[in-house]
Amino acid sequence: MTTDLDLYRILYLIRCFEERALAEFSTGKLFGTTHAYIGQEADAAALFSVLDPGDLVFSNHRCHGHFLAYGGDPYRLAAELMGRATGLVGGRGGSQHIHWRNFYSNGIQGGIVPVATGMALAEKAQKTGKIAVVFIGDGTLGQGVLYESLNIAALWSLPVLYVVENNRYAQTTPNELGIAGSIPARFQAFGIETFEAASSDVLTLLPIAREAVDHVRSRGPAACILHTYRFSAHSKGDDPRDPEQVAKIRAAHDPLTIHAPRIDSAQRASLETEIDALIDYAFTRAANDPFPLLNGE
Amino acid sequence: MSTILESLNSALHTALETDPRVYVLGEDILDPYGGAFKVTRGLSTRFPERVLTTPISEAAIMGICNGMALRGLRPVAEVMFGDFVTLMADQLINHAAKFRWMYNDQVRVPLVLRLPMGGRRGYGPTHSQSLEKHLLGAPGLKAVAPNSLGSPADLLLSAIADDDPVLFVEHKLLYTRPILEAKDLLDWEVSSSGGPYPTFTLKTDYQSQITIATYGYNFELAREAARELMYEYEIFSEIVLFSQLSPFELNPLFDSLRRTGHLLTLEEGPQTLGWGAEVAARSAEQVPGIRVQRLGALDLPIANAKSLEDEILPSVAKIVQSALKLLQ
């Protein structure tokens, strides 16, 4: 049984990692790009609390939160972000292209969806009982290959869960300029069951995530549509939103602020200290690791 | 006498029979239709669980194959017309080709994409192309092409056994052609590089002045042209016939060029930035002093009218002309 403290651990771990990653750009230890999960942490905390450890996950450009909730090592992730040989994929992938155990990510919008669908087919064919989960955002709803995949997943009754994290902006383009009609209806048209929530409260999301995952495991494909908020920029500095408006949203919908009061304050303080140290260790150690070379030396 | 189509069909039967990880996917591949060119005939009757007919969704077919391959299966997808591979480009270039290297060699992507390419059947601009050149330079993708000399079945089985993604480029005109037997090759001394995707070198008993490098169906034209050059002009040729197009492994060609000094590349795709351009450049780098000439299609879409199509695509006459120009 997942406790409130377990859930808070995931929320805080992700927040702490992402804030440190953004900060490291100014120190020059990180270069390139990153897509912070800040604001959306409750989605990952809920979903990964109800998935089995053997299930398959295909994540996208905004994958750090999913990876940490999956149980991934923050040090190996930090090393990958810094392009170190000790990173998850030896510095070859960086922030958006990681793989560890049954966790995969790629930086192409929509392209990951048929891949996850094919993974579900493979697990079904090999009777492993595992399901595949693929994370997309509202922006990916514009990609045609998504709908090709939904059609086939429904026809072949594949054990795949499509998670839509609608953070309301595709980079800078708001929902109303990018999405016609209804999001759930896009799945329902294929006979795919939808589970939907508009909340940043992990306890509200948890039963919905459980229902969706149970449906996939016992009956076939499903969509879990989570309306959420992203507090930081799409990547680093590309946020044309009114900062006052963002601050207002953050004050009302911060998953950490919502969940924190449920934890004993001494326990919480001790947990936060522990995680602060873990993240500091991850980034400090990674920063001292060697850069990779093609010949492996 | 067995045709190339029969050979490829038998390979698919063998693969499904011997390896439970093999799946075949594609549009309209179920019996009794058995695929647009009948290469998949009989498979769905024998292996209904592992022969999957799909909607018209090339990108998803390719993506699903990627996912299957990442998770331990060996999918073989048929693209009805190779022209439709453009719809799969993202899945090929940004997924299939990258996963192994990008994930630091921790995964493999063993899949085969069968691509019926080529013209001369009057199908017009979007059903007659040889588009493989657009994919030859993508790191992580392998491209191979059967021909009438080797065993198409063995080549396909090698591709299915390969741990990396393989584009299997089948020229449509080859399907009904017979696999060559010794009696068809009396003019030639044939040697093979061996390996899963062999390169064949064809020599005559005489000192050759020119090497024709080619693959797939164009080997049929190259043999005819070589014959004409020999009988009409007393020019002797060697032919180097590739089964593997990419990555480029050209040693048998370099050996031949050290003997002949003249290279003519022959392909059916548009000549500009084609397979032949890379072959010619590498040959010039490796074998100093050679002269090169390329022959491919004109840089135009392939017309529907036969008269236009004939002008646009390479022909025996054009090969002979190119050879004569090269030797001037």
XYZ file of C-alpha atoms in Angstrom:
625
model
C 0.000 0.000 0.000
C 1.343 3.371 -0.997
C 1.458 5.766 1.964
C 1.106 9.535 1.898
C 4.763 9.713 2.774
C 5.714 7.473 -0.177
C 3.796 9.770 -2.497
C 5.377 12.879 -1.030
C 8.797 11.328 -1.493
C 8.186 11.028 -5.243
C 6.721 14.534 -5.543
C 9.595 16.102 -3.668
C 12.276 14.034 -5.393
C 11.108 15.138 -8.825
C 10.736 18.793 -7.800
C 14.151 18.860 -6.209
C 15.829 17.183 -9.212
C 14.224 19.483 -11.762
C 15.018 22.667 -9.821
C 18.634 21.592 -9.510
C 18.823 20.717 -13.214
C 17.512 24.165 -14.184
C 19.956 25.805 -11.774
C 22.902 23.890 -13.228
C 22.432 25.592 -16.599
C 23.622 28.821 -15.036
C 26.706 27.094 -13.638
C 27.519 25.779 -17.102
C 27.467 22.148 -15.968
C 24.434 21.545 -18.162
C 24.169 22.662 -21.730
C 21.719 21.904 -24.488
C 18.169 21.715 -23.298
C 15.834 20.229 -20.702
C 12.088 20.124 -20.148
C 11.142 20.437 -16.500
C 8.258 18.469 -15.007
C 7.655 21.070 -12.301
C 3.907 21.306 -11.609
C 3.019 17.906 -13.084
C 4.617 15.720 -10.391
C 1.317 14.304 -9.095
C 0.650 12.569 -12.450
C 3.836 10.508 -12.220
C 3.448 9.849 -8.499
C -0.059 8.468 -8.995
C 0.620 6.380 -12.068
C 3.866 4.805 -10.951
C 2.294 3.892 -7.626
C -0.146 1.590 -9.415
C 2.103 0.147 -12.146
C 3.953 -3.122 -11.648
C 7.744 -2.958 -11.584
C 7.939 -5.054 -14.786
C 5.606 -2.861 -16.837
C 6.979 -0.971 -19.829
C 7.155 2.774 -19.982
C 7.725 4.949 -23.024
C 8.199 8.562 -22.116
C 8.786 11.735 -24.056
C 10.924 14.882 -23.992
C 9.640 15.707 -20.492
C 10.769 12.401 -19.019
C 12.745 13.100 -15.833
C 9.715 12.962 -13.541
C 8.539 9.700 -15.058
C 11.999 8.193 -14.766
C 12.434 9.145 -11.114
C 8.941 7.897 -10.233
C 9.809 4.652 -12.062
C 12.592 4.208 -9.531
C 15.460 5.443 -11.653
C 18.702 6.629 -10.104
C 18.956 10.459 -9.969
C 22.747 10.229 -10.183
C 22.714 8.273 -13.460
C 20.132 10.724 -14.839
C 22.151 13.760 -13.741
C 25.239 12.217 -15.356
C 23.304 11.699 -18.592
C 22.133 15.320 -18.569
C 25.723 16.412 -18.115
C 26.893 14.187 -20.978
C 29.052 11.952 -18.808
C 30.218 8.427 -19.581
C 28.422 7.213 -16.445
C 25.055 8.500 -17.659
C 22.142 6.190 -18.322
C 23.134 5.799 -21.956
C 26.744 6.880 -21.707
C 26.046 10.472 -22.694
C 24.713 9.497 -26.104
C 21.102 10.436 -25.453
C 20.936 13.295 -22.989
C 17.791 14.603 -21.377
C 15.239 13.305 -23.891
C 16.684 9.951 -24.938
C 17.161 7.588 -22.052
C 16.770 3.889 -21.374
C 17.020 1.854 -18.205
C 15.409 -1.528 -17.513
C 11.931 -1.260 -19.080
C 11.957 2.522 -19.273
C 12.505 4.196 -22.642
C 12.195 7.761 -23.890
C 12.554 9.553 -27.190
C 12.236 13.161 -28.235
C 9.898 12.807 -31.209
C 6.321 13.952 -30.638
C 3.971 11.108 -31.496
C 6.673 8.797 -32.811
C 6.905 7.005 -29.493
C 3.221 6.070 -29.568
C 3.289 3.253 -32.164
C 6.526 1.989 -30.626
C 4.831 1.590 -27.244
C 1.864 0.011 -29.005
C 4.189 -2.512 -30.635
C 5.770 -3.235 -27.267
C 2.317 -4.003 -25.899
C 1.799 -6.394 -28.797
C 5.086 -8.127 -27.998
C 4.184 -8.536 -24.318
C 0.747 -9.856 -25.202
C 2.219 -12.282 -27.737
C 4.757 -13.531 -25.210
C 2.094 -13.705 -22.496
C 4.173 -11.822 -19.944
C 1.226 -10.036 -18.346
C 3.083 -6.743 -18.647
C 1.423 -3.625 -19.959
C 2.931 -0.715 -21.871
C 2.382 2.879 -20.815
C 3.147 5.785 -23.099
C 3.162 9.391 -21.972
C 2.133 12.133 -24.362
C 1.218 15.761 -23.921
C -1.578 17.869 -25.343
C 0.755 18.948 -28.147
C 1.129 15.369 -29.369
C -2.608 15.236 -30.043
C -1.728 16.998 -33.305
C 0.287 14.028 -34.626
C -1.396 11.658 -37.072
C 0.513 8.547 -36.109
C -1.179 8.696 -32.696
C -4.528 7.962 -34.301
C -3.111 5.189 -36.492
C -1.842 3.592 -33.291
C -5.117 3.972 -31.395
C -6.945 2.293 -34.241
C -4.613 -0.707 -34.240
C -4.454 -0.964 -30.427
C -8.241 -1.156 -30.334
C -8.493 -3.598 -33.261
C -5.959 -5.945 -31.676
C -6.965 -5.277 -28.060
C -3.429 -4.467 -26.956
C -2.458 -3.881 -23.312
C -1.382 -0.265 -23.686
C -2.227 2.796 -21.631
C -2.084 6.181 -23.344
C -1.463 8.850 -20.734
C -2.208 12.384 -21.883
C -0.735 14.997 -19.612
C -2.563 18.079 -20.755
C -0.487 20.920 -19.343
C -2.526 23.259 -21.529
C 0.357 24.495 -23.682
C 2.132 22.859 -26.595
C 5.418 24.692 -26.049
C 3.833 28.184 -26.299
C 0.615 27.340 -28.142
C -2.432 27.136 -25.871
C -4.994 24.307 -26.151
C -7.534 26.542 -27.840
C -5.194 27.204 -30.777
C -4.106 23.580 -31.136
C -6.939 21.210 -30.253
C -10.331 21.081 -31.939
C -13.201 19.181 -30.387
C -12.813 17.000 -27.327
C -9.728 15.180 -26.076
C -11.532 12.115 -24.656
C -13.702 11.820 -27.777
C -10.533 11.329 -29.810
C -9.943 8.060 -27.930
C -13.580 7.086 -27.538
C -14.035 7.214 -31.311
C -11.822 4.115 -31.487
C -13.688 2.365 -28.673
C -10.873 3.089 -26.233
C -12.013 3.549 -22.631
C -11.039 6.935 -21.136
C -10.300 7.906 -17.560
C -10.050 11.610 -16.891
C -9.099 13.961 -14.068
C -8.389 17.649 -13.643
C -6.416 17.851 -10.448
C -2.956 18.340 -9.040
C -3.850 16.367 -5.938
C -2.104 13.021 -6.037
C -4.811 11.462 -3.871
C -7.462 12.447 -6.408
C -5.375 11.017 -9.243
C -4.444 7.757 -7.554
C -7.818 5.945 -7.881
C -8.190 7.121 -11.477
C -4.736 5.859 -12.359
C -5.568 2.548 -10.684
C -8.819 2.163 -12.620
C -7.073 2.927 -15.902
C -4.220 0.504 -15.275
C -6.614 -2.235 -14.126
C -8.647 -1.752 -17.280
C -5.590 -2.182 -19.491
C -4.424 -5.250 -17.601
C -7.770 -7.012 -17.743
C -9.533 -5.683 -20.824
C -7.451 -3.744 -23.337
C -6.269 -0.290 -24.311
C -7.250 2.764 -22.296
C -6.475 6.459 -22.118
C -5.792 8.337 -18.925
C -6.286 12.043 -19.525
C -4.835 14.233 -16.822
C -5.372 17.986 -16.992
C -2.476 19.558 -15.196
C -0.265 22.642 -15.086
C 3.340 23.269 -15.982
C 4.880 25.957 -13.769
C 8.175 26.333 -15.601
C 8.915 27.148 -19.211
C 8.490 24.514 -21.942
C 12.244 24.035 -21.882
C 14.449 26.775 -20.462
C 13.585 30.355 -21.307
C 10.677 30.013 -23.700
C 7.690 31.039 -21.619
C 5.660 33.930 -22.968
C 2.956 33.469 -20.302
C 2.264 36.298 -17.867
C 4.431 35.519 -14.805
C 1.703 36.794 -12.477
C -0.781 34.390 -14.010
C 1.685 31.500 -13.646
C 2.273 32.450 -9.994
C -1.464 32.433 -9.367
C -1.844 28.984 -10.914
C 1.093 27.751 -8.904
C -0.383 29.044 -5.648
C -3.614 27.147 -6.301
C -2.351 23.946 -7.953
C 1.053 23.006 -6.572
C 0.993 19.222 -5.996
C 3.562 19.547 -3.198
C 1.696 22.258 -1.326
C -1.536 20.294 -1.667
C -0.070 17.046 -0.365
C 2.448 18.303 2.216
C -0.054 19.065 5.026
C -0.996 15.368 5.105
C 2.467 14.442 6.362
C 3.755 14.871 9.877
C 5.961 17.939 9.714
C 8.951 16.385 11.464
C 8.797 13.382 9.117
C 8.500 15.699 6.171
C 11.459 17.821 7.218
C 13.578 14.741 7.658
C 12.521 13.348 4.277
C 13.269 16.649 2.556
C 16.715 16.830 4.126
C 17.413 13.294 2.972
C 16.327 14.009 -0.602
C 18.156 17.343 -0.745
C 21.312 15.444 0.134
C 20.564 12.713 -2.429
C 20.122 15.236 -5.241
C 23.177 17.196 -4.206
C 25.187 13.986 -4.189
C 23.796 13.029 -7.630
C 24.767 16.302 -9.319
C 28.067 16.748 -7.488
C 29.219 13.214 -8.233
C 28.060 13.383 -11.859
C 29.920 16.661 -12.388
C 33.187 14.901 -11.556
C 32.623 11.970 -13.910
C 34.527 11.632 -17.201
C 33.177 12.654 -20.586
C 32.646 9.799 -23.046
C 34.735 9.253 -26.177
C 33.846 7.212 -29.225
C 36.565 4.645 -28.625
C 35.243 4.102 -25.115
C 38.416 5.198 -23.364
C 13.453 -23.421 -62.211
C 12.366 -21.259 -59.342
C 11.386 -17.607 -59.513
C 12.591 -14.924 -57.177
C 9.058 -14.533 -55.862
C 8.905 -18.233 -54.994
C 12.270 -17.983 -53.315
C 11.211 -15.020 -51.137
C 7.902 -16.678 -50.300
C 9.656 -19.867 -49.241
C 11.992 -17.853 -46.996
C 9.034 -16.315 -45.170
C 7.502 -19.769 -44.697
C 10.826 -21.059 -43.364
C 11.297 -18.118 -41.011
C 7.827 -18.482 -39.488
C 8.307 -22.240 -39.239
C 11.672 -22.174 -37.518
C 11.510 -19.099 -35.290
C 8.474 -18.366 -33.102
C 9.702 -14.770 -32.682
C 9.056 -14.007 -36.357
C 5.891 -12.071 -37.209
C 4.787 -10.847 -40.622
C 2.777 -7.630 -40.865
C 1.404 -5.641 -43.752
C -1.566 -4.508 -45.752
C -3.735 -7.087 -47.545
C -1.360 -9.932 -46.811
C -3.963 -12.495 -45.737
C -4.956 -15.436 -47.945
C -6.532 -15.883 -50.376
C -5.183 -12.528 -51.663
C -1.747 -13.103 -50.162
C -0.301 -9.605 -50.635
C -0.258 -7.230 -53.598
C 2.622 -9.127 -55.227
C 1.847 -12.520 -53.605
C 5.117 -12.695 -51.725
C 3.170 -13.479 -48.528
C 0.926 -16.103 -50.105
C 0.058 -19.041 -47.882
C 1.543 -17.550 -44.727
C -1.679 -16.567 -42.986
C -3.206 -19.978 -43.596
C -0.297 -21.738 -41.907
C 0.492 -19.167 -39.215
C -2.712 -17.225 -38.497
C -1.464 -16.003 -35.110
C 1.722 -14.476 -36.455
C 0.626 -13.040 -39.789
C -1.145 -9.768 -39.099
C -3.020 -7.793 -41.690
C -2.996 -4.103 -40.867
C -4.981 -0.988 -41.662
C -3.435 1.396 -44.193
C -1.135 2.945 -41.607
C 2.478 2.762 -42.719
C 3.876 4.926 -39.925
C 2.139 2.866 -37.249
C 3.156 -0.414 -38.903
C 6.764 0.659 -38.772
C 6.464 1.988 -35.215
C 4.783 -1.181 -34.041
C 7.579 -3.217 -35.615
C 10.059 -1.069 -33.692
C 8.292 -1.800 -30.418
C 8.015 -5.518 -31.187
C 11.694 -5.702 -32.087
C 12.754 -3.861 -28.926
C 10.836 -6.432 -26.912
C 12.268 -9.616 -28.344
C 10.254 -10.365 -31.492
C 11.493 -10.362 -35.100
C 8.906 -8.557 -37.185
C 8.981 -8.555 -40.977
C 6.813 -5.840 -42.495
C 5.676 -5.665 -46.071
C 5.180 -2.217 -47.543
C 2.743 -2.666 -50.374
C 4.667 -0.310 -52.635
C 8.126 0.784 -51.555
C 7.092 4.332 -52.502
C 5.095 4.431 -49.258
C 8.281 4.219 -47.183
C 8.215 8.015 -47.013
C 5.271 7.630 -44.630
C 7.589 5.631 -42.364
C 10.573 7.947 -42.528
C 10.315 9.202 -38.929
C 10.013 5.694 -37.537
C 13.005 4.588 -39.606
C 15.325 7.513 -39.044
C 14.407 8.757 -35.580
C 13.541 5.433 -33.993
C 14.657 2.175 -35.665
C 18.003 3.512 -36.823
C 18.826 5.271 -33.562
C 17.680 3.076 -30.693
C 20.675 0.764 -30.509
C 23.345 3.446 -30.587
C 21.375 6.124 -28.728
C 20.672 3.720 -25.879
C 24.370 2.904 -25.680
C 24.127 -0.537 -27.305
C 21.781 -1.775 -24.580
C 19.027 -2.730 -27.044
C 18.696 -4.369 -30.464
C 16.113 -3.666 -33.160
C 15.891 -6.829 -35.287
C 13.331 -6.059 -37.952
C 13.002 -6.306 -41.715
C 11.123 -3.888 -43.903
C 10.346 -5.364 -47.310
C 10.134 -2.656 -49.961
C 8.913 -3.513 -53.470
C 10.528 -0.776 -55.538
C 11.086 0.003 -59.188
C 9.276 0.968 -62.354
C 8.639 -0.357 -65.869
C 5.145 -1.561 -65.036
C 3.328 1.649 -65.953
C 2.285 2.505 -62.402
C 3.215 6.173 -62.644
C 4.950 8.683 -60.397
C 4.057 7.331 -56.918
C 4.116 3.553 -57.504
C 7.264 3.090 -59.592
C 10.085 4.694 -57.671
C 13.358 3.410 -56.284
C 13.505 5.498 -53.127
C 16.196 3.563 -51.269
C 18.840 6.192 -51.950
C 17.091 8.531 -49.504
C 17.712 6.069 -46.687
C 21.183 4.791 -47.546
C 23.032 7.444 -45.574
C 21.086 7.045 -42.334
C 23.483 5.665 -39.703
C 22.028 2.531 -38.144
C 20.034 1.364 -41.145
C 21.176 -1.488 -43.314
C 19.877 -1.848 -46.865
C 20.098 -4.994 -48.944
C 18.657 -5.984 -52.313
C 18.093 -9.454 -53.759
C 19.098 -10.282 -57.314
C 18.838 -13.175 -59.711
C 22.311 -14.514 -59.001
C 22.412 -15.255 -55.304
C 19.683 -16.909 -53.312
C 16.937 -14.364 -52.522
C 15.667 -16.741 -49.841
C 19.025 -16.908 -48.091
C 19.359 -13.136 -48.305
C 15.948 -12.620 -46.702
C 16.690 -15.187 -44.001
C 19.967 -13.395 -43.274
C 18.056 -10.128 -42.944
C 15.561 -11.716 -40.543
C 18.425 -13.169 -38.490
C 20.157 -9.764 -38.369
C 20.042 -7.978 -35.002
C 19.724 -4.571 -36.671
C 16.986 -3.055 -38.835
C 17.273 -4.087 -42.480
C 15.586 -2.504 -45.488
C 14.996 -5.279 -47.999
C 14.720 -3.611 -51.410
C 12.909 -5.858 -53.905
C 12.574 -4.670 -57.486
C 9.090 -5.578 -58.676
C 10.347 -6.837 -62.038
C 12.483 -9.443 -60.322
C 9.530 -11.325 -58.870
C 8.735 -13.292 -62.010
C 12.352 -13.724 -63.049
C 14.073 -17.073 -62.641
C 17.053 -17.483 -60.370
C 20.019 -17.878 -62.691
C 21.532 -21.293 -63.206
C 24.990 -22.254 -64.465
C 23.722 -22.504 -68.039
C 22.632 -18.849 -67.915
C 26.132 -17.720 -66.977
C 28.311 -19.453 -69.524
C 30.033 -16.177 -70.490
C 31.024 -15.488 -66.900
C 33.310 -16.604 -64.174
C 31.463 -15.788 -60.950
C 32.975 -15.321 -57.517
C 31.288 -14.360 -54.271
C 32.560 -12.447 -51.256
C 30.510 -14.776 -49.049
C 28.883 -13.587 -45.845
C 25.205 -12.950 -45.170
C 24.882 -10.305 -47.911
C 27.357 -11.395 -50.595
C 28.888 -9.256 -53.323
C 29.368 -11.069 -56.621
C 32.097 -10.376 -59.143
C 31.542 -11.526 -62.722
C 34.582 -11.749 -64.983
C 35.263 -12.988 -68.485
C 38.298 -14.826 -69.813
C 39.548 -11.620 -71.431
C 41.165 -8.460 -70.111
C 38.245 -6.215 -69.144
C 38.303 -2.475 -69.636
C 35.332 -1.515 -67.550
C 33.581 -2.450 -64.309
C 29.829 -2.059 -64.004
C 28.702 -1.746 -60.371
C 25.034 -2.353 -59.730
C 22.376 -4.097 -57.640
C 18.939 -5.653 -57.904
C 17.067 -5.712 -61.171
C 19.603 -3.531 -62.961
C 21.949 -6.518 -62.986
C 19.634 -7.956 -65.674
C 20.230 -4.870 -67.832
C 23.936 -4.826 -67.020
C 24.395 -8.378 -68.336
C 22.635 -7.539 -71.570
C 24.665 -4.391 -71.992
C 27.903 -6.253 -71.286
C 26.963 -8.738 -73.958
C 26.315 -5.995 -76.485
C 29.587 -4.270 -75.612
C 31.396 -7.540 -76.154
C 29.772 -8.540 -79.442
C 29.312 -5.116 -81.013
C 32.358 -3.255 -79.726
C 34.780 -5.929 -78.462
C 34.788 -4.262 -75.082
C 34.943 -6.672 -72.161
C 33.374 -5.857 -68.813
C 33.357 -7.036 -65.267
C 30.180 -6.720 -63.261
C 30.243 -6.236 -59.498
C 26.812 -7.026 -58.124
C 26.012 -5.882 -54.607
C 23.486 -7.464 -52.265
C 24.344 -5.005 -49.502
C 23.811 -1.381 -50.441
C 24.457 0.224 -47.090
C 26.671 0.369 -45.125
C 28.996 0.619 -48.106
C 31.496 -2.218 -48.224
C 33.147 -1.979 -51.594
C 36.365 -4.036 -51.468
C 35.400 -6.434 -54.280
C 34.683 -3.404 -56.447
C 38.058 -1.831 -55.649
C 39.743 -5.116 -56.639
C 37.904 -5.082 -59.946
C 38.766 -1.422 -60.573
C 42.447 -2.155 -60.049
C 42.090 -4.462 -63.041
C 39.866 -2.305 -65.280
C 40.458 1.322 -64.252
C 36.968 2.369 -65.384
C 33.826 2.446 -63.228
C 30.263 2.686 -64.440
C 27.671 2.773 -61.648
C 24.150 1.716 -62.534
C 20.984 2.213 -60.499
C 17.307 2.919 -61.138
C 16.861 5.786 -58.652
C 17.437 9.355 -59.828
C 21.135 9.794 -60.462
C 21.751 12.936 -58.409
C 23.132 12.140 -54.942
C 22.380 8.500 -55.531
C 23.956 5.171 -54.571
C 26.318 5.509 -57.522
C 27.555 8.918 -56.408
C 28.775 7.468 -53.114
C 30.216 4.385 -54.804
C 32.067 6.555 -57.315
C 33.425 8.875 -54.633
C 34.684 6.036 -52.473
C 36.198 4.290 -55.470
C 38.023 7.449 -56.499
C 39.356 7.797 -52.946
C 40.552 4.203 -52.778
C 41.735 3.465 -56.307
C 43.653 6.468 -57.625
C 43.574 7.240 -61.323
C 40.307 5.561 -62.233
C 37.691 7.190 -64.438
C 34.065 7.138 -63.367
C 30.670 7.494 -64.988
C 27.268 7.262 -63.289
C 23.992 6.126 -64.792
C 20.677 6.404 -63.007
C 17.227 7.710 -63.796
C 16.798 11.268 -65.002
C 16.010 13.681 -62.179
C 12.290 13.598 -62.887
C 9.274 11.814 -61.440
C 8.559 8.562 -63.258
C 5.932 9.128 -65.894
C 2.970 6.895 -66.488
C 3.308 6.769 -70.289
C 5.661 4.008 -71.332
C 7.398 6.188 -73.909
C 8.281 8.721 -71.208
C 9.121 6.108 -68.579
C 11.543 4.474 -71.017
C 13.293 7.798 -71.552
C 13.505 8.501 -67.831
C 14.846 5.134 -66.600
C 18.181 3.526 -67.475
C 18.145 1.086 -70.368
C 20.532 -1.312 -72.068
C 21.148 1.280 -74.786
C 21.964 3.956 -72.199
C 24.337 1.625 -70.395
C 26.178 0.939 -73.642
C 26.347 4.651 -74.438
C 27.624 5.451 -70.959
C 30.283 2.761 -71.249
C 31.468 4.072 -74.592
C 31.588 7.613 -73.220
C 33.595 6.418 -70.240
C 36.150 4.725 -72.474
C 36.564 7.652 -74.876
